[in-house]
mmCIF file of C-alpha atoms in Angstrom:
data_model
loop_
_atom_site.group_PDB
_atom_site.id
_atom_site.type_symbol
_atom_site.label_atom_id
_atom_site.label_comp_id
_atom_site.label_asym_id
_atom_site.label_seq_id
_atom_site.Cartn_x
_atom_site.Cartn_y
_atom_site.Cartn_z
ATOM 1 C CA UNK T 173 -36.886 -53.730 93.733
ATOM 2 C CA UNK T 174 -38.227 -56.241 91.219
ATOM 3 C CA UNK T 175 -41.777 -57.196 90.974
ATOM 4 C CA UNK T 176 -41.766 -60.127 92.464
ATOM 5 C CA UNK T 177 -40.111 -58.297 96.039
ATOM 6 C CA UNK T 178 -42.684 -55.249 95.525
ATOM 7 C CA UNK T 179 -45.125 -57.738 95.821
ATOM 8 C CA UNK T 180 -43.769 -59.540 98.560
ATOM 9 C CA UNK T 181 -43.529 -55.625 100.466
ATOM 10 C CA UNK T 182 -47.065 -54.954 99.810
ATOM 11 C CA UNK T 183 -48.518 -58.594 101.273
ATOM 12 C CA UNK T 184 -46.613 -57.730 103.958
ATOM 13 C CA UNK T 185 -47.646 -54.236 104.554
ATOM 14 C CA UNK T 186 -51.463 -55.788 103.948
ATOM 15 C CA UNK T 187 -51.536 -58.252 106.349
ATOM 16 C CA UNK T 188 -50.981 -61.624 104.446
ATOM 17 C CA UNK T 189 -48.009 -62.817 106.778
ATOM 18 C CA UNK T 190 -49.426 -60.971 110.224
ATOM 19 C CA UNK T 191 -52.769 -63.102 110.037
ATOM 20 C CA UNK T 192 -50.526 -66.364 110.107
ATOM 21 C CA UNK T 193 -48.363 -64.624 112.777
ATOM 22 C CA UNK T 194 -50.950 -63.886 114.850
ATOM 23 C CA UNK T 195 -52.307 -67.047 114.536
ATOM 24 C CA UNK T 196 -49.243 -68.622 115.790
ATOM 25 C CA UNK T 197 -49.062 -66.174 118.449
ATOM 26 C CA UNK T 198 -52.714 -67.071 119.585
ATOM 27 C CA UNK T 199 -51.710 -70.718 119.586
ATOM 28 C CA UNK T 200 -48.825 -69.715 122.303
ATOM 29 C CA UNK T 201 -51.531 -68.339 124.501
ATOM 30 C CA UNK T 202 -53.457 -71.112 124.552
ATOM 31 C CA UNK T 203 -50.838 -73.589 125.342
ATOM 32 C CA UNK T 204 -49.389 -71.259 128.024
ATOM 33 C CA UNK T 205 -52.668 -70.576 129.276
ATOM 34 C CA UNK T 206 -52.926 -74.153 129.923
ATOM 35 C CA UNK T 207 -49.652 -74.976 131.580
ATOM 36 C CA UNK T 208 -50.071 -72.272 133.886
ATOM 37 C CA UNK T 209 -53.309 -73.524 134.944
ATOM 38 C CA UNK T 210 -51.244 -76.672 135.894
ATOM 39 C CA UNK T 211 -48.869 -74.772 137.708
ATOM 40 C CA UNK T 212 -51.325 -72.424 139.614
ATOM 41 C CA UNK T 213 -54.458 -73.641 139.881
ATOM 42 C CA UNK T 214 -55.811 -77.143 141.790
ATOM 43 C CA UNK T 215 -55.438 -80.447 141.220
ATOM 44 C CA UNK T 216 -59.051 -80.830 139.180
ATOM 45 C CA UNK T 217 -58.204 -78.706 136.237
ATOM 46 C CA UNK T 218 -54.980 -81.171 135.817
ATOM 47 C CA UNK T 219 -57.121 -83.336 133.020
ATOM 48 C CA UNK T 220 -58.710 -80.524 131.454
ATOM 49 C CA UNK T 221 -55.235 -78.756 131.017
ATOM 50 C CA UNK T 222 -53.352 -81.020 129.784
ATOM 51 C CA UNK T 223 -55.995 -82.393 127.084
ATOM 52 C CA UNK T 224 -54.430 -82.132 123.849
ATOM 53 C CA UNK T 225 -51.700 -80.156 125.150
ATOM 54 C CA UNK T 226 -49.241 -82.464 123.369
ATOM 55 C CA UNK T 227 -50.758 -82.547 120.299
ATOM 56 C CA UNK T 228 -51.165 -79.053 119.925
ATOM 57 C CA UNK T 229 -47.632 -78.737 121.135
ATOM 58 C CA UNK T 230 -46.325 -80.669 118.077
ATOM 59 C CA UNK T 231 -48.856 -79.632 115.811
ATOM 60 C CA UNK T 232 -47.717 -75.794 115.883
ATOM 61 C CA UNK T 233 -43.682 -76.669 116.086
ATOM 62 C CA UNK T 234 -44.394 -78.526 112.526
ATOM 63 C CA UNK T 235 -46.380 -75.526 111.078
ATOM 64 C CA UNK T 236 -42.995 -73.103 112.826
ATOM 65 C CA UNK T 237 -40.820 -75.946 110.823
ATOM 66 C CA UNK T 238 -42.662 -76.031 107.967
ATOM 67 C CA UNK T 239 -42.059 -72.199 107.286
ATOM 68 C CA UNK T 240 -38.450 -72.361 108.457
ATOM 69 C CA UNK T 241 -38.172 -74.495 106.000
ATOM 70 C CA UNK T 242 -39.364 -72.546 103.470
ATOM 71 C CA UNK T 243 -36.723 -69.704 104.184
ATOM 72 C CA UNK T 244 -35.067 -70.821 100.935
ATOM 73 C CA UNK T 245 -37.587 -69.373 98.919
ATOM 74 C CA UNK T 246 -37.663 -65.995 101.243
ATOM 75 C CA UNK T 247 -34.408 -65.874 100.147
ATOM 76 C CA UNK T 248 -34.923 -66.259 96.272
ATOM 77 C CA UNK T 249 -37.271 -63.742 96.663
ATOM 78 C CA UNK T 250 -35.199 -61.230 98.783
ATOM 79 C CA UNK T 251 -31.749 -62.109 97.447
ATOM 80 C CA UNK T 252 -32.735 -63.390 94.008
ATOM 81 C CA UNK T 253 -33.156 -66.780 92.604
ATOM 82 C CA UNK T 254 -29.399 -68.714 91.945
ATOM 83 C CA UNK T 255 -29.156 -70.541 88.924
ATOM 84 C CA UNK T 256 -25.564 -71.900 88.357
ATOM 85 C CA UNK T 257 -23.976 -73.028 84.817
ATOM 86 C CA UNK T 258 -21.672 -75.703 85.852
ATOM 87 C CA UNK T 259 -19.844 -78.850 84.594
ATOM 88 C CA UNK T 260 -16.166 -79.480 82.346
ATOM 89 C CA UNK T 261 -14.070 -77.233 81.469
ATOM 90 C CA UNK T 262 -14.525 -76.060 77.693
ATOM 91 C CA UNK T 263 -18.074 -77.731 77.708
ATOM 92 C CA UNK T 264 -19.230 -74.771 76.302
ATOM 93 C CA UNK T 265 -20.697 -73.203 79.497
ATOM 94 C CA UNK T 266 -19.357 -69.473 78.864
ATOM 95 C CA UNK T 267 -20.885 -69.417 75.686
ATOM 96 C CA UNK T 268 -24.795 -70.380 76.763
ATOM 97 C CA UNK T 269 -24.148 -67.514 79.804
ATOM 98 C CA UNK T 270 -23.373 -65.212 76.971
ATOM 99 C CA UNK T 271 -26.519 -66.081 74.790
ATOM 100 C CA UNK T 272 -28.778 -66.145 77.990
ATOM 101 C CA UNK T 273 -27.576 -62.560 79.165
ATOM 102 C CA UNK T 274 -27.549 -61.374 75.493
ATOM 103 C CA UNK T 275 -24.378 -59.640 76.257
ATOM 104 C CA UNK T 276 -20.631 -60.634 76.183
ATOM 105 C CA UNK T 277 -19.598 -60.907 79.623
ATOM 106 C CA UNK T 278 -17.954 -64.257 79.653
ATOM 107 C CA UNK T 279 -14.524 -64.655 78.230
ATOM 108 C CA UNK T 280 -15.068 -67.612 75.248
ATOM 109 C CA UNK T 281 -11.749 -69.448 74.410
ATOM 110 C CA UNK T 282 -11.154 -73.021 73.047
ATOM 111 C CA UNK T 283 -8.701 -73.075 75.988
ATOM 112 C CA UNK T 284 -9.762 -75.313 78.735
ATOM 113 C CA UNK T 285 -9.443 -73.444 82.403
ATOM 114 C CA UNK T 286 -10.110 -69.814 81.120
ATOM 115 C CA UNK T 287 -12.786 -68.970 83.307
ATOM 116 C CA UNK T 288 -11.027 -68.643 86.998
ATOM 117 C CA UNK T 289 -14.079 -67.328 89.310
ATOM 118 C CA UNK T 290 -17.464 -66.886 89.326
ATOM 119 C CA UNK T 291 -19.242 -64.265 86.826
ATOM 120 C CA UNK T 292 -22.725 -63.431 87.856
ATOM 121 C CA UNK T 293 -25.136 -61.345 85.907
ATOM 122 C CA UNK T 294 -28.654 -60.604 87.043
ATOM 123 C CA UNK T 295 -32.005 -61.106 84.932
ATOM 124 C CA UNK T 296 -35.756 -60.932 85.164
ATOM 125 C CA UNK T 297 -38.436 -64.151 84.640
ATOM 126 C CA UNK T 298 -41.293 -63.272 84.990
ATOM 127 C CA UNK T 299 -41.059 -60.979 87.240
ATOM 128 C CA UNK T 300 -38.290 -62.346 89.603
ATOM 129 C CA UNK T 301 -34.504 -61.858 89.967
ATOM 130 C CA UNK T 302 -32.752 -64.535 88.729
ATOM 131 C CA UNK T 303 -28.891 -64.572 89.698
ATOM 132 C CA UNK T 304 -27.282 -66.713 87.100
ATOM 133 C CA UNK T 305 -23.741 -67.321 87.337
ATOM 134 C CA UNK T 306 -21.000 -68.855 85.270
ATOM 135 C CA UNK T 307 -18.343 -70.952 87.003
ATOM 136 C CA UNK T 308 -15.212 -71.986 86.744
ATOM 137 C CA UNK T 309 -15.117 -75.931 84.769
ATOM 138 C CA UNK T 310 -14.868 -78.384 87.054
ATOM 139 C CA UNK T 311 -11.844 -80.579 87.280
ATOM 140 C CA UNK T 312 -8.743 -81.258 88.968
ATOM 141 C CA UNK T 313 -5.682 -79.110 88.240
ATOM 142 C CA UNK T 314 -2.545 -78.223 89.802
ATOM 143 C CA UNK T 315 -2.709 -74.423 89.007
ATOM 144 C CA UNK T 316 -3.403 -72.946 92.314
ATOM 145 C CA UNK T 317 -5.481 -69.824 90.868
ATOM 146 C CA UNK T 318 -7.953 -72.602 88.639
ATOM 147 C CA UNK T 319 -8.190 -74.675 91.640
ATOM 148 C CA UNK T 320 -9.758 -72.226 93.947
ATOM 149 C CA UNK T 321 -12.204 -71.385 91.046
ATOM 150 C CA UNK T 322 -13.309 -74.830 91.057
ATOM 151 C CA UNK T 323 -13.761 -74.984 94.934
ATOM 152 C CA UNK T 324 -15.887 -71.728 94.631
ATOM 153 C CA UNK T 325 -17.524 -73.103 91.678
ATOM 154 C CA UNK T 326 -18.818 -76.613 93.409
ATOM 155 C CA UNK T 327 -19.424 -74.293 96.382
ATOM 156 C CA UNK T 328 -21.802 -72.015 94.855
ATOM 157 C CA UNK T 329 -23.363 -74.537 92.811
ATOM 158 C CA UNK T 330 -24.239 -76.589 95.801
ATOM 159 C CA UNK T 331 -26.453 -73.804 97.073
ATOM 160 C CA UNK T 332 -27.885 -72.774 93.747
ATOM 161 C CA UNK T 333 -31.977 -72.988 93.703
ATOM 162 C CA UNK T 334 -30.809 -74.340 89.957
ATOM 163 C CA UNK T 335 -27.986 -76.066 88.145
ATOM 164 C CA UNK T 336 -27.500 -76.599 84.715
ATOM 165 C CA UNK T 337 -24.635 -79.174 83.348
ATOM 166 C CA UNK T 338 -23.106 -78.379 80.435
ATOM 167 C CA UNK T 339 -21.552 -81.024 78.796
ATOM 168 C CA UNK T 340 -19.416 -81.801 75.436
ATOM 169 C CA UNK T 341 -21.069 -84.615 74.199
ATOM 170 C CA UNK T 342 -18.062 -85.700 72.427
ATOM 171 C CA UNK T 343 -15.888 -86.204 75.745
ATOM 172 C CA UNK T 344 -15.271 -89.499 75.624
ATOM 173 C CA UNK T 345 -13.244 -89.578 78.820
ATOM 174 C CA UNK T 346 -16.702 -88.629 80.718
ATOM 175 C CA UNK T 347 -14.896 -85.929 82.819
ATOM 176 C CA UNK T 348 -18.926 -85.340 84.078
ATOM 177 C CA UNK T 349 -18.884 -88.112 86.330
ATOM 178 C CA UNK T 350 -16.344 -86.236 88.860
ATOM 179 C CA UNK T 351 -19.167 -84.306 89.926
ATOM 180 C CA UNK T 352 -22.484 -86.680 90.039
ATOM 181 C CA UNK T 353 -22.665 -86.075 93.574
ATOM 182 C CA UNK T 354 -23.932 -82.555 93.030
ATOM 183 C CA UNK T 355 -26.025 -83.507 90.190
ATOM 184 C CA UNK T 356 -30.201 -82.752 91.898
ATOM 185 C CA UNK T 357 -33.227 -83.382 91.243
ATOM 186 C CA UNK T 358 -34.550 -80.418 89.476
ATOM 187 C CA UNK T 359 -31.379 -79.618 87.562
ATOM 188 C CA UNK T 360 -31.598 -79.598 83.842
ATOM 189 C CA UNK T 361 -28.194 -81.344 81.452
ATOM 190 C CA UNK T 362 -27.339 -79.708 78.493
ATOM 191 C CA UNK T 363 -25.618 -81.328 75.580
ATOM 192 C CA UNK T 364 -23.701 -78.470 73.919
ATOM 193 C CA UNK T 365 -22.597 -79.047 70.166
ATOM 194 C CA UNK T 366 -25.347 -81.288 70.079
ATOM 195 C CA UNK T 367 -25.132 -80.672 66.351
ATOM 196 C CA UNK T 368 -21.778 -82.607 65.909
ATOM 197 C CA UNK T 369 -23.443 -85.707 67.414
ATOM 198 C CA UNK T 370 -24.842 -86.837 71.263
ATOM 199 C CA UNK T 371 -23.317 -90.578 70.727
ATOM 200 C CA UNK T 372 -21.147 -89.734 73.594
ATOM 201 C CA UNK T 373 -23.830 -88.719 76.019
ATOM 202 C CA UNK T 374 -25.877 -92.035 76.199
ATOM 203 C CA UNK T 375 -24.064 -92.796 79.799
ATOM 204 C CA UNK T 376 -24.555 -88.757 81.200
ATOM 205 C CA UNK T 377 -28.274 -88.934 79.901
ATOM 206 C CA UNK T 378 -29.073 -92.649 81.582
ATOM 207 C CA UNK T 379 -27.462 -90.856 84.870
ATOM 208 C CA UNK T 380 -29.633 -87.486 84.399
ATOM 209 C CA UNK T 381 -32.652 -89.194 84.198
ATOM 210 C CA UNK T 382 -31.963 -91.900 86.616
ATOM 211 C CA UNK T 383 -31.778 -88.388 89.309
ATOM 212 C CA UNK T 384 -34.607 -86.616 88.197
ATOM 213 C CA UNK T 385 -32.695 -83.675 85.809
ATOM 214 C CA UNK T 386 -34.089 -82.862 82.741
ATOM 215 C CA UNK T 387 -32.459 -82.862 79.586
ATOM 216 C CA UNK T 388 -32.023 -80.295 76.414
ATOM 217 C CA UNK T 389 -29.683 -80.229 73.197
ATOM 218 C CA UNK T 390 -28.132 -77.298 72.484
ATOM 219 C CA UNK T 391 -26.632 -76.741 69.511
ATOM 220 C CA UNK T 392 -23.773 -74.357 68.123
ATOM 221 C CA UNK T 393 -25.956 -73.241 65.245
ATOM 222 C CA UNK T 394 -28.698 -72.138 67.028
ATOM 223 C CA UNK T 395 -28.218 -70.597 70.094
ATOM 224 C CA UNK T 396 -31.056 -72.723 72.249
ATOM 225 C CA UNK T 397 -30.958 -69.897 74.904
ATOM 226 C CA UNK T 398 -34.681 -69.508 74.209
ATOM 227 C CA UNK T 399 -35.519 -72.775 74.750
ATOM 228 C CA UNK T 400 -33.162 -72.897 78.130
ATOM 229 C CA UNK T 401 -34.925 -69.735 79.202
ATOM 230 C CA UNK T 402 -38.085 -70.565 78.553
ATOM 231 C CA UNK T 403 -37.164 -74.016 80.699
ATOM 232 C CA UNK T 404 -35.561 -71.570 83.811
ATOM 233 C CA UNK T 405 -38.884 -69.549 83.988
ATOM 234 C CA UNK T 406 -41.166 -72.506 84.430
ATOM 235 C CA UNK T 407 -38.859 -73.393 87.721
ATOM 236 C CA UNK T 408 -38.327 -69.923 88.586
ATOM 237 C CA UNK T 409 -42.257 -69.549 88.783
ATOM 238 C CA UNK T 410 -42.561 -73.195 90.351
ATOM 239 C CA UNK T 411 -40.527 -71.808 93.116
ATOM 240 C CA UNK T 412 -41.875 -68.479 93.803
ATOM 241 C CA UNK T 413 -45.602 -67.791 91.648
ATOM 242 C CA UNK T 414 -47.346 -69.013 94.594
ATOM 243 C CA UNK T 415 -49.850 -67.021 96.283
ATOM 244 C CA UNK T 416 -48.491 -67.256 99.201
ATOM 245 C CA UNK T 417 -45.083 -65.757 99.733
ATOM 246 C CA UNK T 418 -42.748 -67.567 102.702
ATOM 247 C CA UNK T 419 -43.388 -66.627 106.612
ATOM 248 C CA UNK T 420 -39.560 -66.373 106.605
ATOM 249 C CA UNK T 421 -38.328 -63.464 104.147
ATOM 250 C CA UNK T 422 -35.455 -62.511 106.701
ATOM 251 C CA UNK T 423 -32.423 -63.881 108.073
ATOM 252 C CA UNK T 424 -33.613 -62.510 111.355
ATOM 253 C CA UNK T 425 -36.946 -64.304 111.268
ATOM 254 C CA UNK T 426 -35.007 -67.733 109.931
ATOM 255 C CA UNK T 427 -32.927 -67.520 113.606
ATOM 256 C CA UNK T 428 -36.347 -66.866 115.947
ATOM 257 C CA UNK T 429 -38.317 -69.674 114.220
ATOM 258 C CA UNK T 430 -35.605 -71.988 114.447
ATOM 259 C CA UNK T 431 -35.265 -70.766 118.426
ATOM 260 C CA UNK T 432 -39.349 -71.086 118.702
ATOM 261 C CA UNK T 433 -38.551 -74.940 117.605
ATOM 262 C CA UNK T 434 -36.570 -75.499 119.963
ATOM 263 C CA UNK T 435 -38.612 -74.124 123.118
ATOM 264 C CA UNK T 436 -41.588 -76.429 121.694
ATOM 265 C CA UNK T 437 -39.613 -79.172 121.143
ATOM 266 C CA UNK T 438 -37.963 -78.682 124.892
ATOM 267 C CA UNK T 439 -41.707 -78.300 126.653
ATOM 268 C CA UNK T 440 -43.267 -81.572 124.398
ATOM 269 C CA UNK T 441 -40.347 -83.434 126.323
ATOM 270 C CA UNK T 442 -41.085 -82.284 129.531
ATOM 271 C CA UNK T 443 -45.454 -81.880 129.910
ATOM 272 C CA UNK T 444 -44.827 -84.193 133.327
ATOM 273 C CA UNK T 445 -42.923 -81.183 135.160
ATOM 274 C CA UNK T 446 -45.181 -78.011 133.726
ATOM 275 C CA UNK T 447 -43.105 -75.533 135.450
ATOM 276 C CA UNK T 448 -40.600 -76.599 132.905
ATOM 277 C CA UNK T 449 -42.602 -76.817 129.997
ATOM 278 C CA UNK T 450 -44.367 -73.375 131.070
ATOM 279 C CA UNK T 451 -40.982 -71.627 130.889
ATOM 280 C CA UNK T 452 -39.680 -73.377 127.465
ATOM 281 C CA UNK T 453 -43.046 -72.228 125.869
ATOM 282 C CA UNK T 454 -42.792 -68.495 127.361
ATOM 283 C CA UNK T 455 -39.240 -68.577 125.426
ATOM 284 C CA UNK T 456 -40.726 -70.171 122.507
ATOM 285 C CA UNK T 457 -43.115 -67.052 122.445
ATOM 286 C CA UNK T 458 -39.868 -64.373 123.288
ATOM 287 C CA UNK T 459 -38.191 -65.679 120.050
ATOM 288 C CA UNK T 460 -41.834 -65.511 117.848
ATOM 289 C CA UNK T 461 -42.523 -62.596 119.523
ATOM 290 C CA UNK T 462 -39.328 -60.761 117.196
ATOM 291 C CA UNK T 463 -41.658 -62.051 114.463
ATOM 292 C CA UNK T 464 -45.272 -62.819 115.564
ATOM 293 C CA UNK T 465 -46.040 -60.064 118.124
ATOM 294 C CA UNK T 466 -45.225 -59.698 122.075
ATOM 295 C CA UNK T 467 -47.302 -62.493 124.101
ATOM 296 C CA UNK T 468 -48.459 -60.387 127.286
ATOM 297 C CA UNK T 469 -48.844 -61.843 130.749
ATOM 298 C CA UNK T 470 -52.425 -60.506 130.828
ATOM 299 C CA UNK T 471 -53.468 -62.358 127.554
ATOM 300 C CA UNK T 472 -52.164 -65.849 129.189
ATOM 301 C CA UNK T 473 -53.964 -64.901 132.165
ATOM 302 C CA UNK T 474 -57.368 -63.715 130.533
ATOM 303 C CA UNK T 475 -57.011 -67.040 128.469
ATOM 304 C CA UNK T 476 -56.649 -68.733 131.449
ATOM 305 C CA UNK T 477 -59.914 -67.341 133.005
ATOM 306 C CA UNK T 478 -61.757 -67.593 130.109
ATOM 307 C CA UNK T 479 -60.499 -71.823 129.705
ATOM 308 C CA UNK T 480 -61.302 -73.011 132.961
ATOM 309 C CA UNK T 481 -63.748 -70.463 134.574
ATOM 310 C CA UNK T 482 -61.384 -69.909 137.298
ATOM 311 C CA UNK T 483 -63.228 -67.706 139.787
ATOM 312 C CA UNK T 484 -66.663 -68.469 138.980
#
């Protein structure tokens, strides 16, 4: 395990995520303390019951999406963060993946098309697993063995954390554009061979920064891996150097929040039958409970005394 995971173990193992879990799983008790009281009890605890059950109803299913939502960085963390080196072929994409791993793993050629399928090599920034992969160059081709590399190449790229576009600033045809559509916020364009001249990059640039990608020369003199580097780390950290590591770190958790949703979102449409909305929030608190901790009948019902000093 890298750093970055060993942390994530040991916040785990202290605590950090089981206070917000159990916070969540108190929040289930009081909202299915209070819909049994509707179901059980008389009439006059109707208004004291249902006061702010709604509210508090939504109000937990956007913290539960909130955190599914942030599964993508429980993944960079568990599965390390994806960082893809896309864009023409021969744009000089091979070479930078070389020069960032230090090694030569990537076959370089001045023939367009020689890299078929993805090559993946792992790293460390600061303190994370970084995944960074070089990909077949993207363009259209009748050889059968190329064109699955590019489907596997757009593929991967499109669920990358990170993509950076190399491009030959000396294309004048502007083979780039094929792919805009994948082109994100976040991304960083490289002009390879910026030495021999950018005056064909004027159009890729104005579209770059027009989406929010950063730019960087890179030039065939100098290798410019540092600088790239240096630029990965700063979103690697962005990403994950939080203090607070994501609620969802497994695929298993991902499924119950997204099941926990659903329950809330089920009982918030149904408060004016609570036998219904009871039942959709006991699920809700099955599929948290793979996550959060087992809801017991006895903790609804001592909730349930305790609310609406039923007895007394």
């Amino acid at each position: 395990a890298n750093a970055a995971q060993a942390r994530q173990a040991l916040r785990q193992l202290e605590g950090a995520l089981g206070q917000k879990h159990q916070a969540w799983r108190d929040k289930l008790i009081d909202l299915l303390a209070r819909l049994e009281a509707l179901v059980d009890f008389p009439e006059d605890l109707v208004d004291s019951a249902l006061e702010g059950v709604s509210g508090s109803l939504t109000a937990l299913r956007d913290e539960l999406v909130e955190a599914l939502g942030d599964g993508r960085r429980g993944r960079a963390v568990r599965e390390g963060y994806r960082v893809a080196l896309v864009g023409p072929p021969n744009a000089g994409k091979s070479s930078l993946f070389n020069a960032l791993t230090g090694r030569d793993t990537a076959i370089v050629t001045d023939v367009p098309g020689t890299t078929r399928d993805i090559i993946e090599a792992e790293l460390e920034m600061a303190g994370f697993q970084v995944r960074l992969a070089d990909t077949a160059g993207l363009r259209s081709t009748g050889d059968v063995v190329e064109a699955e590399g590019v489907r596997r190449a757009r593929a991967w790229a499109a669920d990358a954390e990170t993509r950076l576009w190399v491009i030959d600033p000396s294309d004048r045809k502007e083979t780039w554009r094929d792919d805009l559509a994948l082109w994100s916020e976040g991304d960083l364009l490289i002009l390879h061979k910026a030495d021999q001249g950018v005056m064909g990059a004027h159009g890729a640039i104005e579209e770059a920064r027009a989406r929010g990608l950063d730019v960087m020369s890179h030039s065939t003199h100098e290798s410019g891996a540092g600088a790239v580097r240096l630029w990965l780390e700063d979103r690697v950290v962005a990403m994950l150097g939080s203090g607070e590591f994501p609620a969802a770190t497994r695929r298993r958790h991902e499924a119950c929040l997204s099941e926990a949703i659903t329950g809330l979102e089920r009982a918030a449409a149904e408060l004016d039958e609570p036998e219904l909305a009871a039942e959709d929030v006991r699920l809700a608190a099955r599929a948290l409970a793979q996550v959060a901790g087992r809801v017991a009948t006895e903790d609804v019902l001592d909730r349930v005394f305790a609310a609406f000093c039923i007895g007394k």
